[in-house]
Short mmCIF file of C-alpha atoms and ligand atoms in Angstrom, two decimals:
data_model
loop_
_atom_site.label_atom_id
_atom_site.label_comp_id
_atom_site.label_asym_id
_atom_site.label_seq_id
_atom_site.Cartn_x
_atom_site.Cartn_y
_atom_site.Cartn_z
CA MET B 18 7.93 6.01 12.38
CA GLY B 19 6.73 7.49 15.63
CA THR B 20 5.20 10.38 16.16
CA LYS B 21 7.36 13.83 16.74
CA ILE B 22 6.35 16.07 19.19
CA VAL B 23 8.45 20.00 18.85
CA THR B 24 7.02 22.27 21.68
CA ILE B 25 7.39 25.98 20.54
CA ASP B 26 8.10 27.85 23.76
CA LEU B 27 6.81 31.16 23.89
CA GLY B 28 6.80 31.21 27.32
CA ALA B 29 3.02 31.45 28.52
CA LYS B 30 2.02 30.37 25.30
CA GLU B 31 3.94 27.27 24.62
CA TYR B 32 2.12 24.82 22.81
CA ASP B 33 3.35 21.51 20.77
CA ILE B 34 3.33 20.20 16.82
CA TYR B 35 2.74 16.93 16.52
CA ILE B 36 4.36 15.54 13.43
CA GLY B 37 3.06 12.03 12.65
CA GLU B 38 0.73 9.34 10.97
CA SER B 39 -3.01 8.14 11.47
CA LEU B 40 -3.12 11.46 14.46
CA LEU B 41 -6.65 12.11 13.53
CA TYR B 42 -7.62 8.79 15.07
CA ARG B 43 -5.89 9.98 18.20
CA ILE B 44 -6.18 13.79 18.57
CA HIS B 45 -8.38 13.72 21.51
CA ASP B 46 -5.10 12.91 23.27
CA MET B 47 -3.23 15.99 21.43
CA ILE B 48 -5.35 18.25 23.07
CA PRO B 49 -4.57 20.12 26.22
CA ASP B 50 -6.63 20.19 28.66
CA ASP B 51 -7.02 23.79 29.12
CA VAL B 52 -8.19 23.67 25.37
CA SER B 53 -10.34 21.10 25.45
CA GLY B 54 -13.93 22.73 26.71
CA GLY B 55 -15.90 20.11 25.36
CA LYS B 56 -17.78 21.92 22.62
CA PHE B 57 -16.08 22.08 19.33
CA PHE B 58 -16.55 23.84 16.01
CA ILE B 59 -14.47 22.40 13.20
CA ILE B 60 -13.41 24.66 10.27
CA THR B 61 -13.04 23.10 7.04
CA ASP B 62 -13.46 23.00 3.43
CA ASN B 63 -15.09 20.99 0.56
CA ASN B 64 -11.85 19.22 -0.53
CA VAL B 65 -10.74 17.75 2.84
CA SER B 66 -13.94 17.58 4.52
CA ASP B 67 -13.31 13.82 4.90
CA TYR B 68 -10.54 14.81 7.69
CA ALA B 69 -12.95 16.79 9.06
CA ARG B 70 -15.35 14.32 10.08
CA GLN B 71 -12.84 11.64 10.98
CA VAL B 72 -11.57 14.42 13.89
CA GLN B 73 -15.42 14.88 14.66
CA GLU B 74 -16.27 11.23 14.76
CA THR B 75 -13.22 11.04 16.86
CA LEU B 76 -13.49 14.02 19.72
CA LEU B 77 -17.48 12.61 19.76
CA ALA B 78 -16.48 9.29 20.64
CA GLN B 79 -13.92 10.53 23.26
CA GLY B 80 -16.90 12.73 24.90
CA ALA B 81 -17.19 16.11 23.87
CA GLN B 82 -20.28 17.08 24.50
CA GLN B 83 -20.86 19.23 20.84
CA CYS B 84 -18.96 19.05 17.48
CA GLU B 85 -19.88 20.86 14.77
CA THR B 86 -18.82 21.14 11.45
CA LEU B 87 -18.68 24.25 8.47
CA ALA B 88 -17.22 23.05 5.30
CA LEU B 89 -16.41 26.39 2.64
CA HIS B 90 -15.90 26.43 -0.84
CA PRO B 91 -12.02 26.14 -1.42
CA GLY B 92 -9.85 28.86 -2.19
CA GLU B 93 -8.52 31.89 -1.59
CA LYS B 94 -11.57 33.78 -2.20
CA THR B 95 -13.03 32.01 1.05
CA LYS B 96 -10.58 34.17 3.02
CA SER B 97 -13.04 36.87 3.20
CA PHE B 98 -14.52 39.73 5.06
CA GLU B 99 -18.07 37.88 3.94
CA ILE B 100 -17.00 34.70 4.80
CA PHE B 101 -15.68 35.51 8.39
CA GLN B 102 -19.08 37.17 9.47
CA GLN B 103 -20.61 33.59 8.28
CA VAL B 104 -17.82 31.50 10.24
CA CYS B 105 -18.39 34.14 13.32
CA GLU B 106 -22.14 33.98 12.89
CA TRP B 107 -22.45 30.16 12.25
CA MET B 108 -20.34 29.75 15.68
CA LEU B 109 -22.76 32.16 17.76
CA SER B 110 -26.06 30.56 16.69
CA HIS B 111 -24.66 27.19 17.73
CA LYS B 112 -23.75 29.23 20.98
CA ILE B 113 -20.31 29.06 21.29
CA SER B 114 -18.70 29.72 24.84
CA ARG B 115 -15.07 31.19 25.85
CA ASP B 116 -14.02 27.48 26.59
CA SER B 117 -15.38 26.15 23.33
CA VAL B 118 -12.37 25.30 20.70
CA VAL B 119 -12.39 26.14 17.25
CA VAL B 120 -10.61 23.60 14.68
CA ALA B 121 -9.58 24.33 11.55
CA VAL B 122 -8.68 21.09 9.73
CA GLY B 123 -7.52 22.67 6.24
CA GLY B 124 -4.89 24.29 4.38
CA GLY B 125 -3.24 28.02 5.06
CA VAL B 126 -6.64 29.20 3.80
CA ILE B 127 -8.79 27.72 6.38
CA GLY B 128 -6.01 27.98 8.96
CA ASP B 129 -5.84 31.80 9.13
CA LEU B 130 -9.69 32.33 8.41
CA ALA B 131 -10.45 29.45 11.67
CA GLY B 132 -7.56 31.20 13.53
CA TYR B 133 -8.72 35.13 13.14
CA ALA B 134 -12.44 34.21 13.77
CA ALA B 135 -10.55 31.80 17.13
CA ALA B 136 -9.09 35.30 17.79
CA SER B 137 -12.18 37.28 17.44
CA VAL B 138 -15.34 35.46 18.52
CA LEU B 139 -16.26 36.11 22.03
CA ARG B 140 -12.47 38.06 21.94
CA GLY B 141 -10.77 34.47 22.17
CA VAL B 142 -11.67 31.05 22.38
CA GLY B 143 -9.32 28.06 22.13
CA PHE B 144 -7.70 27.52 19.18
CA VAL B 145 -6.34 24.07 17.29
CA GLN B 146 -5.09 23.56 13.69
CA VAL B 147 -5.05 20.30 11.63
CA PRO B 148 -2.89 21.51 8.86
CA THR B 149 -3.76 19.79 5.24
CA THR B 150 -1.01 20.83 3.10
CA LEU B 151 2.50 20.79 2.93
CA LEU B 152 2.66 24.38 3.43
CA ALA B 153 0.00 24.58 5.91
CA GLN B 154 2.40 22.20 7.91
CA VAL B 155 5.70 23.85 7.26
CA ASP B 156 4.67 27.65 6.89
CA SER B 157 0.99 28.59 7.88
CA SER B 158 0.32 26.94 10.96
CA VAL B 159 3.49 27.92 12.63
CA GLY B 160 4.15 31.54 13.80
CA GLY B 161 1.01 32.08 14.88
CA LYS B 162 -0.72 35.22 11.79
CA THR B 163 -4.40 34.47 11.35
CA GLY B 164 -6.05 36.93 9.13
CA ILE B 165 -8.38 37.70 6.32
CA ASN B 166 -7.61 39.41 2.41
CA THR B 167 -9.25 42.98 1.68
CA SER B 168 -9.77 44.75 -1.95
CA TYR B 169 -6.21 46.53 -0.69
CA GLY B 170 -4.41 43.43 -0.34
CA LYS B 171 -3.99 40.02 1.11
CA ASN B 172 -3.32 39.21 4.91
CA LEU B 173 -3.99 43.06 5.41
CA ILE B 174 -6.46 41.89 8.35
CA GLY B 175 -5.58 40.36 10.69
CA ALA B 176 -4.45 39.00 14.45
CA PHE B 177 -1.24 36.94 16.11
CA TYR B 178 -2.48 34.51 17.65
CA GLN B 179 -1.31 30.97 18.97
CA PRO B 180 -3.04 27.90 18.59
CA GLY B 181 -3.11 25.42 21.48
CA VAL B 182 -1.91 22.79 19.48
CA VAL B 183 -1.00 21.71 15.85
CA VAL B 184 -1.51 18.46 14.53
CA ALA B 185 0.62 17.70 11.62
CA ASP B 186 -0.74 14.06 10.42
CA ILE B 187 1.34 13.91 7.26
CA GLU B 188 -0.57 10.67 5.80
CA ILE B 189 -3.02 13.36 5.09
CA LEU B 190 -0.37 14.91 2.56
CA LYS B 191 -1.31 11.69 0.15
CA THR B 192 -4.53 13.23 -1.36
CA LEU B 193 -2.61 16.49 -2.15
CA PRO B 194 -2.93 17.45 -5.74
CA ARG B 195 1.01 17.29 -6.54
CA ARG B 196 1.46 21.05 -7.80
CA GLU B 197 0.31 22.19 -4.54
CA LEU B 198 2.46 19.45 -2.90
CA LEU B 199 5.81 21.05 -4.62
CA ALA B 200 4.41 24.90 -4.43
CA GLY B 201 4.89 23.78 -0.19
CA TYR B 202 7.83 22.14 -0.58
CA ALA B 203 9.46 25.24 -2.34
CA GLU B 204 9.05 26.78 1.05
CA VAL B 205 11.02 24.14 2.67
CA VAL B 206 13.82 24.65 0.45
CA LYS B 207 13.28 28.25 1.97
CA TYR B 208 14.89 27.32 5.36
CA GLY B 209 17.60 25.85 4.03
CA LEU B 210 18.53 28.42 1.94
CA ILE B 211 17.94 31.00 5.02
CA GLU B 212 20.10 29.63 7.76
CA ASP B 213 20.97 26.03 7.25
CA LEU B 214 22.90 24.38 4.61
CA SER B 215 23.16 20.82 5.95
CA PHE B 216 19.13 20.62 5.35
CA PHE B 217 19.81 22.21 2.04
CA GLU B 218 22.40 19.20 1.01
CA TRP B 219 20.20 17.26 2.77
CA LEU B 220 17.25 18.05 0.28
CA GLU B 221 19.83 17.88 -2.34
CA GLU B 222 19.93 13.99 -1.74
CA HIS B 223 16.60 13.24 0.04
CA GLY B 224 14.00 15.65 -1.64
CA ARG B 225 12.90 13.23 -4.31
CA ASP B 226 12.01 11.05 -1.48
CA VAL B 227 10.12 14.37 0.83
CA CYS B 228 8.29 14.59 -2.77
CA ALA B 229 7.25 10.82 -3.52
CA LEU B 230 5.57 11.09 0.20
CA ASP B 231 8.66 8.72 2.04
CA SER B 232 7.11 9.04 5.54
CA ASP B 233 10.55 9.39 7.35
CA ALA B 234 12.09 11.62 4.22
CA VAL B 235 8.31 13.88 4.92
CA SER B 236 8.69 13.56 8.51
CA TYR B 237 11.96 14.59 8.91
CA ALA B 238 11.64 17.49 6.51
CA VAL B 239 8.13 18.80 8.29
CA GLU B 240 10.26 18.79 11.94
CA LYS B 241 13.27 20.07 10.11
CA SER B 242 11.02 23.49 8.96
CA VAL B 243 8.79 23.90 11.70
CA ARG B 244 11.76 24.26 14.17
CA ALA B 245 13.53 26.59 11.87
CA LYS B 246 10.42 28.60 11.77
CA ALA B 247 9.81 28.25 15.18
CA ASP B 248 13.51 29.32 15.99
CA VAL B 249 12.61 32.88 14.10
CA VAL B 250 9.16 33.06 15.42
CA ILE B 251 10.76 32.86 19.49
CA ALA B 252 13.15 35.16 18.74
CA ASP B 253 11.30 37.72 16.86
CA GLU B 254 7.34 37.11 17.33
CA LYS B 255 5.94 40.09 15.84
CA GLU B 256 8.60 40.72 12.64
CA GLN B 257 10.97 42.87 13.62
CA GLY B 258 13.84 41.62 12.43
CA ARG B 259 15.05 37.65 11.85
CA ARG B 260 11.52 37.15 11.13
CA ALA B 261 11.89 38.90 7.65
CA LEU B 262 14.05 36.89 6.73
CA LEU B 263 11.34 34.59 6.43
CA ASN B 264 10.45 36.45 3.42
CA LEU B 265 13.47 34.88 1.15
CA GLY B 266 11.79 34.70 -2.21
CA HIS B 267 8.56 36.54 -1.17
CA THR B 268 9.15 39.92 -2.65
CA PHE B 269 10.01 39.12 -5.81
CA GLY B 270 7.39 36.35 -5.88
CA HIS B 271 4.58 38.55 -4.64
CA ALA B 272 5.32 40.92 -6.93
CA LEU B 273 4.52 37.74 -9.69
CA GLU B 274 1.32 36.63 -8.20
CA ALA B 275 -0.13 40.10 -8.62
CA ALA B 276 1.48 40.29 -12.00
CA ALA B 277 -0.77 36.97 -12.78
CA GLY B 278 -3.64 38.09 -11.27
CA TYR B 279 -4.20 35.40 -8.86
CA ASP B 280 -5.63 33.36 -11.26
CA GLY B 281 -4.27 30.04 -10.42
CA ARG B 282 -1.75 30.01 -13.13
CA LEU B 283 1.07 30.51 -10.27
CA LEU B 284 0.62 29.11 -7.26
CA HIS B 285 1.98 30.97 -4.03
CA GLY B 286 4.85 28.59 -3.46
CA GLU B 287 6.23 28.22 -7.45
CA ALA B 288 6.00 32.39 -7.51
CA VAL B 289 8.28 31.98 -4.27
CA ALA B 290 10.36 29.43 -5.61
CA ILE B 291 11.18 31.85 -8.77
CA GLY B 292 11.45 34.78 -6.68
CA MET B 293 14.30 32.47 -4.01
CA VAL B 294 16.14 32.21 -7.91
CA MET B 295 16.13 36.08 -7.88
CA ALA B 296 17.23 36.97 -4.69
CA PHE B 297 19.84 34.48 -5.54
CA ASP B 298 20.45 35.87 -8.54
CA LEU B 299 20.23 39.60 -7.70
CA SER B 300 23.00 38.86 -4.86
CA SER B 301 25.46 36.97 -7.84
CA ARG B 302 25.25 40.17 -9.21
CA LEU B 303 25.96 42.02 -6.38
CA GLY B 304 28.94 39.99 -5.78
CA LEU B 305 27.47 38.85 -2.20
CA CYS B 306 27.58 34.96 -3.46
CA THR B 307 28.82 32.72 -6.35
CA LYS B 308 27.14 32.26 -9.72
CA ALA B 309 27.83 28.12 -8.67
CA ASP B 310 25.35 28.93 -5.64
CA LEU B 311 22.61 30.77 -8.10
CA GLU B 312 22.75 27.46 -10.45
CA ARG B 313 23.10 24.94 -7.08
CA VAL B 314 19.44 25.95 -6.30
CA GLU B 315 17.99 26.51 -9.90
CA GLU B 316 19.07 23.31 -10.39
CA HIS B 317 17.71 21.58 -7.04
CA LEU B 318 14.31 23.37 -7.24
CA ALA B 319 13.90 22.38 -11.30
CA GLN B 320 14.80 18.93 -10.23
CA ILE B 321 12.47 18.56 -8.19
CA GLY B 322 10.08 20.03 -11.00
CA LEU B 323 9.26 23.64 -9.90
CA PRO B 324 9.08 26.63 -12.25
CA THR B 325 12.67 28.41 -11.25
CA ARG B 326 11.99 31.31 -14.08
CA ALA B 327 9.16 34.21 -14.86
CA ALA B 328 9.33 32.83 -18.57
CA PHE B 329 8.20 29.38 -17.16
CA ILE B 330 4.85 31.11 -16.23
CA THR B 331 1.58 30.15 -18.88
CA PRO B 332 0.35 31.91 -20.42
CA ASN B 333 2.68 34.28 -20.02
CA LEU B 334 2.95 37.85 -17.82
CA THR B 335 1.74 40.27 -19.65
CA GLN B 336 4.01 43.36 -17.82
CA ASN B 337 7.16 44.48 -18.23
CA ALA B 338 10.32 43.85 -15.48
CA GLU B 339 9.99 47.99 -15.00
CA LYS B 340 6.07 47.26 -13.67
CA ILE B 341 6.56 44.29 -11.84
CA VAL B 342 9.38 45.95 -10.37
CA GLU B 343 6.86 49.00 -9.34
CA LEU B 344 4.61 45.88 -8.07
CA MET B 345 7.12 44.81 -5.80
CA GLY B 346 6.78 48.38 -4.52
CA ASN B 347 3.62 47.30 -3.25
CA ASP B 348 4.46 44.98 -0.62
CA LYS B 349 3.02 45.49 2.68
CA LYS B 350 7.23 44.92 3.79
CA VAL B 351 7.95 48.04 2.49
CA LYS B 352 9.21 50.05 5.65
CA LYS B 353 9.37 54.36 5.92
CA GLY B 354 8.78 53.97 2.01
CA ARG B 355 12.23 51.75 1.34
CA LEU B 356 12.29 48.42 0.07
CA ASN B 357 14.27 45.74 1.70
CA TYR B 358 15.91 42.72 0.42
CA ILE B 359 16.32 39.66 1.48
CA LEU B 360 19.95 39.13 0.12
CA VAL B 361 22.30 35.96 0.91
CA LYS B 362 25.96 35.89 1.03
CA GLY B 363 25.64 31.87 -0.06
CA ILE B 364 23.56 29.07 0.62
CA GLY B 365 22.36 28.65 4.66
CA ASN B 366 22.99 32.57 5.15
CA ALA B 367 20.18 35.22 4.31
CA PHE B 368 20.38 38.67 5.52
CA VAL B 369 18.32 41.94 5.25
CA SER B 370 19.41 44.76 3.05
CA ALA B 371 18.14 47.89 2.10
CA ASP B 372 20.90 49.17 0.14
CA VAL B 373 20.28 47.43 -3.55
CA PRO B 374 20.08 49.85 -7.01
CA GLN B 375 16.86 49.69 -8.80
CA GLU B 376 18.40 48.60 -12.31
CA LEU B 377 20.06 46.34 -10.93
CA VAL B 378 16.59 44.75 -9.43
CA VAL B 379 15.24 45.22 -12.73
CA GLU B 380 17.73 43.40 -14.62
CA VAL B 381 17.08 40.43 -12.63
CA VAL B 382 13.37 40.51 -13.17
CA ARG B 383 14.03 41.06 -16.76
CA ASP B 384 16.21 38.00 -17.20
CA SER B 385 13.79 35.35 -15.86
CA LEU B 386 10.75 37.00 -17.70
CA GLY B 387 13.14 35.97 -20.41
CA SER B 388 12.33 32.81 -22.60
CA ASP B 389 14.44 32.88 -25.30
CA ASP B 390 18.49 33.40 -24.50
CA GLY B 391 19.19 30.36 -25.96
CA GLN B 392 20.88 28.30 -23.13
CA SER B 393 19.81 24.34 -22.74
CA LEU B 394 19.94 24.51 -19.25
CA GLN B 395 16.93 27.04 -19.16
CA GLU B 396 15.30 24.49 -22.01
CA MET B 397 15.56 21.44 -19.35
CA LEU B 398 14.06 23.00 -16.89
CA GLN B 399 11.28 24.67 -18.33
CA ASP B 400 10.33 20.59 -19.94
CA LYS B 401 10.60 19.73 -16.22
CA TRP B 402 8.33 22.42 -14.60
CA LYS B 403 5.73 22.17 -17.89
CA SER B 404 5.46 17.82 -17.50
CA VAL B 405 4.51 18.78 -14.06
CA PHE B 406 1.71 21.56 -14.87
CA SER B 407 0.62 19.08 -17.43
CA SER B 408 0.03 16.09 -14.92
CA GLN B 409 -2.20 17.96 -13.02
P1 NAD N 564 -5.28 26.30 0.50
O1 NAD N 564 -5.90 25.91 1.54
O2 NAD N 564 -5.92 26.99 -0.36
O3 NAD N 564 -4.73 25.02 -0.25
C1 NAD N 564 -4.68 24.61 -1.26
C2 NAD N 564 -5.61 23.35 -2.05
O4 NAD N 564 -5.07 22.00 -1.62
C3 NAD N 564 -7.15 23.99 -1.86
O5 NAD N 564 -7.79 23.94 -2.84
C4 NAD N 564 -7.46 22.90 -0.73
O6 NAD N 564 -9.17 22.10 -0.36
C5 NAD N 564 -6.38 21.82 -1.29
N1 NAD N 564 -6.48 20.96 0.04
C6 NAD N 564 -5.58 21.14 0.91
N2 NAD N 564 -5.39 19.73 1.38
C7 NAD N 564 -5.64 19.11 0.88
C8 NAD N 564 -5.14 17.51 0.64
N3 NAD N 564 -4.63 16.66 2.07
N4 NAD N 564 -6.11 16.67 0.00
C9 NAD N 564 -6.47 17.49 -1.02
N5 NAD N 564 -6.87 18.56 -1.41
C10 NAD N 564 -6.32 19.70 -0.09
O7 NAD N 564 -3.71 26.43 0.53
P2 NAD N 564 -2.30 26.76 0.96
O8 NAD N 564 -1.39 26.53 -0.08
O9 NAD N 564 -2.28 25.63 2.61
O10 NAD N 564 -2.30 27.41 1.81
C11 NAD N 564 -2.43 29.42 1.14
C12 NAD N 564 -2.50 30.19 2.29
O11 NAD N 564 -1.92 30.66 3.46
C13 NAD N 564 -2.65 32.06 2.17
O12 NAD N 564 -4.14 32.26 2.26
C14 NAD N 564 -1.59 32.62 2.25
O13 NAD N 564 -1.82 33.74 2.72
C15 NAD N 564 -1.95 31.55 3.92
N6 NAD N 564 -0.39 31.80 4.63
C16 NAD N 564 -0.37 32.04 5.57
C17 NAD N 564 0.59 31.93 6.17
C18 NAD N 564 0.84 32.30 8.05
O14 NAD N 564 1.92 32.27 8.82
N7 NAD N 564 -0.17 32.28 8.64
C19 NAD N 564 2.72 31.37 6.19
C20 NAD N 564 1.83 31.39 4.40
C21 NAD N 564 1.04 31.34 3.66
ZN1 ZN N 565 5.29 31.81 1.79
#
C-alpha cells in the first residue's frame, strides 16, 4: 500500500498530511525544510513512548542536532494548566529556539497540549503531529485547534495553530485498545452522515474491515475523513458556519460525557455515537428525515460495536432527561443564549438549526435513557455493545 498525501491548502499555511505504513522510519523526509530547524522536542505519553523513541532515533540518525523527549502520564487530565507549564518550562530548560520543532507523538490529548505549547513558547515554534489514535488521525490532528482544559470546562483555553506536517502512520493503530479504536470510528461515520452518503454506504460495506485494521480500508477511511474535515476547515477556518456541522451528535454527546462525570465509563466517540443517533431521532420526529434513516444509522453503529443509546452506559447515568438537556445548555457552542442543533434532512445532509422545541429534545433524551421498552433490536444492540465493553 502506497503512502497518500492530502494537502491542506490554507493559503500561506499550506501543509501535508501523510497517510501510510512504516512512516516513522522516514519521518525526516516528510518534515518540510522551513520546519526542520535541527532541534526537536518530542512530547508523548507513556503508552506510546516506543513510537516516540522511534521518531527520536530516526531524527538523530538523519542528522538532527538535538532531540529531547518528554513522556507524560496518559489521559485527559494531562491537558491541564500545570502540565502545560511543565511542558513549556521543560522546552525552555533545553534551550528551545524559534527554529526548533515540537513533535506531538500521541492521541488527541498530546496533540492538543503539545500544539498549544508549540503555539505559545517563544510565541510560536515549528509543530509536527504524529497522531497515534484513530480519533487523532481523522479528527484532532486536522483543523489547527489546540488547547487545554480548565475547571470551567474542556478546551476553553487554546489557540488555532496549524502544524507544518501531519504524519498518520496507520500501523500504529494496531496497539490501540479496541474501545479507543471504535470511539475514533464514530467520528469517521460522522463525516459520512454530515455530507457524504456514498462514504456512509462504503462504511456499511467496509466498516468491519476498517475496525479489523485492514490496511487498505483504514487508509481509505482516514484519507476520506481527513479530506472531509479539511474541506470544511478550509471553507471556514474559524468555525463560523459550515464547521459547526462537524458537531453532529456532539451537543448531545458532550452532555452525556458531563453526566457520566468523565470517569472513563463513556469515551468521547461513544458519546458521539449515541449523540448522532439522538440527532437522527430528533430530526425524524421533526419530519426532516425518515425513521428508516435513523434505524440505518443506529444499525451500522451497533454492528460495529458502538453504543447507540444512553441506556447502554454502565453504570447507568443517574440524571434524568431534563437534567441532561440542561447540561446541553452549558456547551460552548451556545450562541447568544440559543442552542444550535445539527439536524439532518437524511444521511449525508446535515444542517444547523436553532429552531427546535425543547420538549421534543427532552423526549429524545428520555427515550435514549429508557432501557426496557421491550424492543428486540434494542436488546440485540445492547448485547453487542456489552461484548465490546467486556473484552477490554
Ligand atoms: P487520548 O490522547 O487520551 O488517547 C487515548 C488513549 O489511547 C490514551 O490512553 C493513550 O495513551 C492511548 N494510546 C494512544 N495511541 C495509542 C496506540 N497507538 N497504542 C496504544 N495506546 C494508545 O485520546 P484521543 O481520543 O486520541 O483524543 C481525545 C482528545 O482529543 C480530547 O482531549 C479531545 O478534546 C481532543 N480533540 C481535539 C480535537 C481538535 O480539533 N483539536 C478534535 C477532537 C478531539
Ligand atoms: Zn468529536
